[in-house]
XYZ file of C-alpha atoms in Angstrom:
530
model
C 34.511 250.812 143.807
C 37.265 252.123 141.498
C 39.638 252.615 144.428
C 38.992 249.098 145.720
C 39.560 247.662 142.242
C 42.798 249.588 141.836
C 44.144 248.176 145.103
C 43.337 244.637 144.004
C 44.986 245.178 140.651
C 48.131 246.622 142.193
C 48.293 243.602 144.481
C 48.617 241.258 141.551
C 48.447 242.919 138.168
C 49.883 240.040 136.196
C 47.437 237.572 137.627
C 44.448 239.687 136.624
C 46.050 240.721 133.307
C 45.075 244.343 133.876
C 46.470 247.397 132.163
C 46.790 250.557 134.230
C 47.356 253.820 132.393
C 48.235 257.246 133.805
C 44.982 258.813 132.515
C 42.638 256.089 133.500
C 42.366 252.372 133.988
C 41.143 249.663 131.686
C 40.841 246.124 132.972
C 41.102 243.264 130.536
C 40.139 239.717 131.338
C 39.381 240.520 134.970
C 36.630 237.929 134.737
C 39.384 235.316 134.535
C 39.457 235.261 138.336
C 35.802 234.233 138.494
C 36.070 231.762 135.628
C 39.226 230.223 137.080
C 37.563 229.807 140.478
C 34.637 228.074 138.806
C 36.966 225.832 136.844
C 39.059 224.980 139.903
C 35.928 224.088 141.862
C 34.947 221.635 139.148
C 38.428 220.217 138.701
C 39.647 217.467 141.077
C 42.513 218.666 143.240
C 45.772 216.948 142.231
C 44.488 216.156 138.743
C 47.994 216.685 137.398
C 50.637 215.310 139.709
C 54.369 214.731 139.343
C 55.433 211.457 140.929
C 58.742 211.484 142.766
C 60.539 208.734 144.699
C 59.000 210.185 147.871
C 55.408 209.969 146.601
C 53.271 207.780 148.843
C 51.528 204.840 147.064
C 48.120 206.035 148.244
C 48.710 209.494 146.794
C 49.820 207.981 143.469
C 46.670 205.839 143.271
C 44.490 208.848 143.985
C 46.153 210.877 141.247
C 45.540 208.075 138.749
C 41.988 207.620 139.958
C 41.159 211.201 138.983
C 41.830 210.201 135.372
C 39.464 207.192 135.337
C 36.038 207.734 133.710
C 34.346 205.693 136.421
C 35.721 207.888 139.216
C 32.809 209.153 141.286
C 32.971 212.584 142.940
C 31.030 211.263 145.933
C 33.921 209.007 146.890
C 36.513 211.782 146.611
C 36.314 213.424 150.078
C 37.132 210.302 152.071
C 40.128 209.518 149.877
C 41.360 213.097 150.073
C 41.209 212.923 153.888
C 43.429 209.847 153.776
C 45.800 211.637 151.358
C 46.150 214.488 153.794
C 47.054 212.071 156.546
C 49.503 210.091 154.383
C 51.390 212.922 152.723
C 52.646 216.155 154.217
C 53.298 217.441 150.676
C 49.629 217.644 149.654
C 49.063 220.890 147.786
C 45.866 222.298 149.283
C 46.706 225.819 148.016
C 46.477 224.579 144.401
C 42.894 225.783 144.072
C 43.948 229.280 145.069
C 46.756 229.179 142.522
C 44.342 228.189 139.759
C 42.444 231.417 140.315
C 45.339 233.252 138.713
C 45.578 234.575 135.162
C 46.515 232.810 131.961
C 50.263 232.240 132.082
C 50.459 232.664 128.299
C 49.203 236.230 128.690
C 51.726 236.880 131.461
C 54.642 235.618 129.352
C 53.523 237.659 126.352
C 53.146 240.851 128.348
C 56.649 240.493 129.744
C 58.356 239.635 126.454
C 59.000 236.038 127.516
C 57.097 234.215 124.760
C 58.881 233.609 121.468
C 56.907 230.678 120.044
C 54.383 228.024 121.077
C 53.434 224.798 119.337
C 49.701 225.459 119.845
C 48.875 228.556 121.859
C 45.087 228.104 121.859
C 45.257 224.526 123.126
C 47.778 225.470 125.812
C 45.541 228.299 127.026
C 42.622 225.889 127.241
C 44.660 223.299 129.169
C 45.917 225.954 131.605
C 42.343 227.095 132.242
C 41.195 223.524 132.935
C 43.691 222.791 135.702
C 47.250 222.692 136.923
C 49.917 221.489 134.493
C 53.458 220.245 135.055
C 56.052 222.192 133.062
C 59.717 221.386 132.608
C 62.927 223.029 131.469
C 66.206 221.176 131.006
C 69.671 222.203 132.185
C 72.766 220.324 131.002
C 75.745 220.180 133.441
C 78.380 221.756 131.174
C 79.793 223.595 134.218
C 79.338 223.409 137.983
C 77.180 226.541 137.907
C 74.439 228.011 135.764
C 74.966 231.519 134.403
C 72.792 234.552 133.795
C 71.830 233.281 130.348
C 70.159 230.273 132.029
C 68.143 232.483 134.365
C 65.375 233.161 131.837
C 64.430 229.474 131.854
C 64.134 229.562 135.642
C 62.104 232.795 135.482
C 59.661 231.208 133.020
C 59.290 228.159 135.288
C 58.668 230.538 138.204
C 55.898 232.338 136.271
C 54.189 229.003 135.581
C 54.544 228.260 139.296
C 52.962 231.606 140.259
C 50.055 230.805 137.955
C 49.393 227.519 139.764
C 51.426 225.064 137.686
C 54.173 222.732 138.893
C 57.709 223.593 137.718
C 60.015 220.681 136.922
C 63.735 221.386 136.511
C 65.411 218.542 134.605
C 69.128 217.961 135.136
C 70.899 216.573 132.084
C 72.987 213.951 133.851
C 72.681 211.799 130.714
C 72.389 214.364 127.892
C 75.322 216.285 129.369
C 77.475 213.316 128.382
C 76.573 213.966 124.739
C 76.330 217.743 124.343
C 73.683 219.883 122.695
C 74.804 221.206 119.266
C 72.140 223.950 119.222
C 73.717 227.353 118.653
C 77.239 225.878 118.660
C 79.741 226.134 115.811
C 81.892 223.281 117.112
C 81.371 220.078 119.081
C 81.446 220.452 122.867
C 84.404 218.863 124.663
C 83.597 215.544 126.321
C 83.643 215.714 130.118
C 84.548 212.759 132.327
C 81.911 211.173 134.576
C 83.294 212.628 137.810
C 83.184 216.157 136.391
C 79.645 215.689 135.073
C 78.467 214.316 138.425
C 80.058 217.236 140.294
C 78.547 219.721 137.834
C 75.132 218.098 138.199
C 75.275 218.401 141.987
C 76.272 222.059 141.745
C 73.482 222.934 139.312
C 70.920 221.009 141.356
C 71.740 223.098 144.436
C 71.373 226.317 142.434
C 68.021 225.302 140.931
C 66.623 224.231 144.284
C 67.753 227.480 145.903
C 66.435 229.845 143.226
C 63.112 228.045 142.765
C 62.642 228.050 146.543
C 63.361 231.799 146.596
C 60.746 232.310 143.902
C 58.144 230.192 145.680
C 58.713 232.025 148.964
C 58.270 235.353 147.230
C 55.139 234.146 145.404
C 53.323 233.102 148.576
C 51.888 229.917 150.018
C 49.743 229.107 146.968
C 52.738 228.241 144.736
C 53.080 224.475 144.032
C 56.491 223.140 145.118
C 59.121 222.689 142.415
C 60.446 219.273 141.420
C 64.050 218.567 140.350
C 64.785 215.417 138.316
C 67.770 213.903 136.506
C 67.431 212.203 133.116
C 70.244 209.821 134.042
C 67.601 208.072 136.156
C 65.966 206.649 133.011
C 68.802 206.756 130.484
C 71.362 205.221 132.856
C 69.878 201.728 132.675
C 68.837 201.899 129.000
C 71.072 200.099 126.506
C 71.825 201.287 122.969
C 69.877 198.472 121.319
C 66.905 199.073 123.591
C 66.926 202.775 122.696
C 67.037 202.023 118.967
C 64.245 199.463 119.255
C 61.947 201.377 121.574
C 62.633 204.955 120.488
C 64.760 205.136 117.347
C 62.201 203.421 115.110
C 59.775 206.279 115.718
C 62.251 208.962 114.624
C 62.323 210.174 111.005
C 65.761 211.057 109.650
C 64.296 213.564 107.179
C 62.643 215.492 109.993
C 65.815 215.391 112.082
C 67.914 216.624 109.139
C 65.547 219.548 108.601
C 66.242 221.094 112.003
C 68.071 224.431 111.753
C 70.679 223.398 114.322
C 71.527 220.348 112.218
C 71.563 222.110 108.842
C 73.845 224.850 110.160
C 76.379 222.359 111.459
C 76.235 220.145 108.367
C 77.055 223.168 106.212
C 80.085 224.005 108.356
C 83.648 222.812 107.748
C 83.634 220.609 110.851
C 80.314 218.982 110.069
C 78.429 217.093 112.790
C 79.121 213.834 114.584
C 76.496 211.140 114.982
C 76.665 211.743 118.741
C 75.540 215.352 118.353
C 73.023 214.443 115.659
C 71.328 212.059 118.107
C 71.006 214.723 120.824
C 67.604 215.933 119.649
C 66.287 212.389 119.921
C 67.588 212.090 123.481
C 65.961 215.378 124.489
C 62.818 214.343 122.632
C 62.681 211.133 124.650
C 63.089 213.147 127.870
C 59.822 214.925 127.072
C 58.161 211.655 126.066
C 59.245 209.907 129.286
C 58.132 212.803 131.473
C 54.827 212.969 129.596
C 54.102 209.244 130.011
C 55.464 208.652 133.506
C 54.920 212.003 135.255
C 52.195 213.724 133.236
C 54.490 216.619 132.313
C 52.635 218.390 129.528
C 54.791 221.417 128.659
C 58.465 221.918 127.839
C 59.999 225.394 127.861
C 63.363 226.440 126.483
C 65.276 229.177 124.702
C 64.450 230.022 121.095
C 67.473 227.969 119.972
C 65.788 224.888 121.496
C 62.766 224.911 119.173
C 64.033 221.983 117.097
C 64.726 219.812 120.157
C 61.372 220.707 121.734
C 59.356 219.875 118.602
C 61.303 216.614 118.337
C 59.774 215.786 121.730
C 56.181 216.696 120.827
C 56.533 214.692 117.591
C 57.921 211.681 119.450
C 55.056 211.822 121.958
C 52.519 211.687 119.121
C 54.281 208.735 117.524
C 55.386 206.731 120.563
C 52.622 207.509 123.053
C 49.960 207.979 120.359
C 48.587 210.956 122.304
C 48.103 214.683 121.950
C 48.253 217.201 124.772
C 51.952 218.067 124.882
C 53.120 221.597 124.113
C 56.380 223.391 123.602
C 57.081 227.011 124.538
C 60.207 228.999 123.748
C 61.410 232.310 125.136
C 63.738 234.776 123.374
C 67.407 234.882 124.198
C 68.387 237.749 126.494
C 70.317 240.299 124.437
C 71.614 243.775 125.149
C 70.447 246.755 123.103
C 73.583 246.386 120.929
C 72.736 242.760 120.126
C 75.331 241.164 122.397
C 74.327 238.389 124.769
C 73.398 239.599 128.237
C 75.218 237.627 130.901
C 78.779 237.975 129.676
C 81.317 240.213 131.404
C 84.951 240.998 130.707
C 85.850 238.107 132.995
C 83.470 235.646 131.297
C 80.048 234.333 132.288
C 78.039 235.931 135.081
C 77.599 232.891 137.316
C 74.609 232.178 139.557
C 76.678 230.275 142.121
C 77.908 232.384 145.071
C 81.093 230.283 145.069
C 81.809 231.365 141.501
C 80.569 234.952 141.806
C 79.731 236.698 145.059
C 76.268 238.239 145.525
C 78.069 241.610 145.668
C 79.664 241.114 142.228
C 76.393 239.800 140.813
C 74.558 242.846 142.137
C 77.198 245.130 140.660
C 76.850 243.523 137.238
C 73.081 244.083 137.220
C 73.642 247.634 138.471
C 75.690 248.392 135.354
C 72.746 247.824 132.976
C 72.270 250.706 130.565
C 69.200 252.937 130.435
C 68.447 251.396 127.033
C 68.239 247.914 128.587
C 67.069 248.305 132.177
C 63.292 248.482 131.610
C 63.283 245.474 129.270
C 65.424 243.488 131.697
C 63.063 244.416 134.527
C 60.114 243.038 132.548
C 61.900 239.818 131.675
C 63.964 239.032 134.767
C 61.827 240.274 137.664
C 58.330 239.842 139.046
C 57.733 243.564 139.583
C 54.162 244.408 138.424
C 54.073 245.895 134.946
C 52.258 248.995 136.170
C 55.161 249.705 138.497
C 57.695 249.106 135.728
C 55.804 251.525 133.481
C 55.889 254.118 136.255
C 59.652 253.620 136.648
C 60.110 254.003 132.890
C 58.090 257.222 132.876
C 60.068 258.604 135.814
C 63.365 258.099 133.951
C 62.497 260.937 131.570
C 60.983 263.176 134.249
C 62.654 266.107 135.976
C 64.308 265.208 139.238
C 65.025 261.577 138.308
C 68.013 260.271 140.266
C 70.371 258.420 137.891
C 70.547 254.613 138.326
C 67.330 254.434 140.384
C 65.881 251.935 137.877
C 69.149 249.988 137.792
C 69.178 249.713 141.586
C 65.658 248.279 141.578
C 66.601 245.792 138.855
C 69.749 244.720 140.708
C 67.877 244.309 143.997
C 65.068 242.226 142.498
C 67.289 239.880 140.483
C 69.834 239.462 143.290
C 67.035 238.602 145.745
C 65.658 235.988 143.321
C 69.053 234.386 142.684
C 70.734 234.712 146.104
C 67.782 235.164 148.478
C 67.206 237.904 151.036
C 70.472 237.164 152.847
C 72.460 237.404 149.624
C 70.830 240.729 148.764
C 71.505 242.088 152.248
C 75.138 241.033 151.935
C 75.421 242.684 148.509
C 73.863 245.948 149.708
C 76.088 246.071 152.798
C 79.178 245.444 150.710
C 78.132 248.046 148.146
C 77.671 250.666 150.853
C 80.812 249.632 152.716
C 83.040 249.784 149.624
C 81.675 253.095 148.406
C 84.430 255.752 148.186
C 84.564 257.489 151.576
C 81.879 255.218 153.043
C 81.376 255.130 156.797
C 79.105 252.068 156.847
C 79.521 249.761 159.852
C 80.859 246.434 158.591
C 80.487 242.840 159.756
C 82.807 239.878 159.234
C 80.436 237.873 157.014
C 80.058 240.755 154.564
C 83.797 241.363 154.435
C 84.737 237.699 154.000
C 82.259 237.404 151.139
C 84.321 240.077 149.365
C 87.568 238.106 149.576
C 87.467 237.292 145.873
C 86.380 240.771 144.817
C 88.927 243.077 146.462
C 92.663 242.636 147.272
C 93.168 240.433 150.321
C 96.106 239.845 152.658
C 96.656 237.438 155.557
C 98.670 238.376 158.650
C 99.316 236.678 161.977
C 97.477 238.236 164.917
C 100.717 239.508 166.486
C 101.521 241.285 163.209
C 98.268 243.261 163.473
C 97.068 243.747 167.046
C 99.181 246.352 168.846
C 100.826 247.484 165.615
C 100.325 250.942 164.130
C 98.095 251.446 161.114
C 101.204 252.706 159.322
C 103.022 249.414 160.014
C 100.127 247.262 158.765
C 99.523 249.367 155.642
C 103.188 248.952 154.718
C 103.341 245.246 155.679
C 100.370 244.366 153.512
C 101.591 246.387 150.550
C 98.625 248.750 150.619
C 101.272 251.494 150.757
C 104.783 251.108 149.418
C 106.459 252.396 152.556
C 105.771 253.649 156.069
C 106.529 257.181 154.904
C 103.906 256.902 152.181
C 101.402 255.546 154.717
C 102.069 258.496 157.059
C 101.489 260.951 154.240
C 98.205 259.212 153.398
C 97.050 259.597 157.022
C 98.096 263.261 157.121
C 96.173 263.880 153.932
C 93.027 262.372 155.471
C 92.835 259.431 153.043
C 93.469 256.485 155.422
C 90.590 254.530 156.922
C 90.318 251.536 159.234
C 86.979 249.709 158.961
C 85.538 252.819 157.226
C 86.630 255.097 160.104
C 89.086 257.844 159.211
C 92.495 257.449 160.833
C 93.434 260.841 162.286
C 96.764 260.061 163.985
C 99.790 258.561 162.241
C 100.682 256.847 165.527
C 97.245 255.187 165.830
C 97.464 251.491 166.708
C 95.149 248.612 165.880
C 93.479 247.092 168.922
C 91.729 243.780 169.421
C 88.407 245.611 169.128
C 89.352 246.750 165.595
C 89.544 243.144 164.370
C 85.914 242.540 163.402
C 84.607 239.428 165.144
C 88.225 238.487 165.729
C 88.757 237.654 162.056
C 89.061 240.537 159.608
C 89.534 244.245 159.127
C 89.299 246.638 156.180
C 91.975 249.180 155.328
C 91.602 251.970 152.780
C 94.156 254.280 151.225
C 92.209 256.882 149.316
C 88.639 256.534 148.065
C 89.035 253.434 145.903
C 92.154 251.612 147.126
C 90.858 249.099 149.704
C 92.375 245.993 151.246
C 90.814 243.173 153.264
C 93.094 241.845 155.998
C 92.437 238.375 157.383
C 93.862 237.994 160.863
C 95.104 234.452 161.462
């Protein structure tokens, strides 16, 4: 029995909230599986549903009908059969997802819970059925960065526990700018830039959330991406003041830490920035009323904006049942923000930062940080992380083994399996003295990461390696190139060049497009053949 239990726990430790220790095993809250199954059997499927423009009218009616006191269970099967026929997006696996553990426990265990407006009530609501949970992302750039990844990870954990993640694009709030954590007002971006940024961030969110859902399995509810410009775009200033502003209390708004900090500064705070918390608060209120979104998550610096939303819901909607959850900011052991490099932000867009460079950044995590980052940024079971941590102090530990696992997991989540494969191939291919077989896609993805030259085909094919090394500037002269070959340091596509008279043939141009030259272990050059 113990062996069977151990296998089940290893399969999904977070979902069963089990703790496995080297000298034995204690299981806590294992009965959650049984209780959750019982609850899901008694809870109407689709009780909490996010309406999108693609939602069929019949499916919308059914979702509302579940909330009516007069709704009779006996009439449910026939309607559900019609739902299945009318919508290919019906989430039949939701019941299986609800058999998972309390997401609050999962977030706590992994160091992802900083504060919650009412933890007990949120636990109860999670146990009763599937919730919709949102996190907002303002389009201040055309890509998110590593600092934004925690919000996506938290959404993904809610998704793995059977709840629907909603990523909200700040197409409207991005035109104002969030003052939280800022010492000066953000620069105002023009509409075209904001629209382009919004499109870029939307693509990133859809890709990463899809990666997470695929990794989680078929039970994960699909993610929803919205844009708050859809409701703010048609709302006039007077309408906002009349319908929303009268419910806001200036004293409460002034008491927010983000406001007090800015008011005490030399620059002060503009009315535009002061109103931001009300805009974000209305986002939560709108999503709560129109889409039954019950939870907002955000970084610890968002607490004031999140509580502005729960307060506005109580006043405007005259309802309870909305909760805010914050996660800690991701810091290095020395207190610096994780996600900044010497070149600036570590971007999540492959156009801004290649999967190879992203992987390399994660690979450089220190021993002091790697275990904590693995808990917070990956979905590796805690038992496995604890085993990795223990192995780091054991004899025979191979340096950077933990860092490699961290880099692989986070790169797969952000860039998918193909991105990880590309990063691993590039890492092996660019290793000093590597003899890895290369492909054109991997090499071209490195164009922004290593020196690159472009030559006409007749300047490459039929020419000696010495000629091309000199023509591209990889070596200062043909004499220097010959000496490099004699010394055994020249390579063409990771193959050592033995003869100083060796020529480059058509077969050396990988897929007819590129080749890789190396002079020494670290001096590499990508040649694009035009």
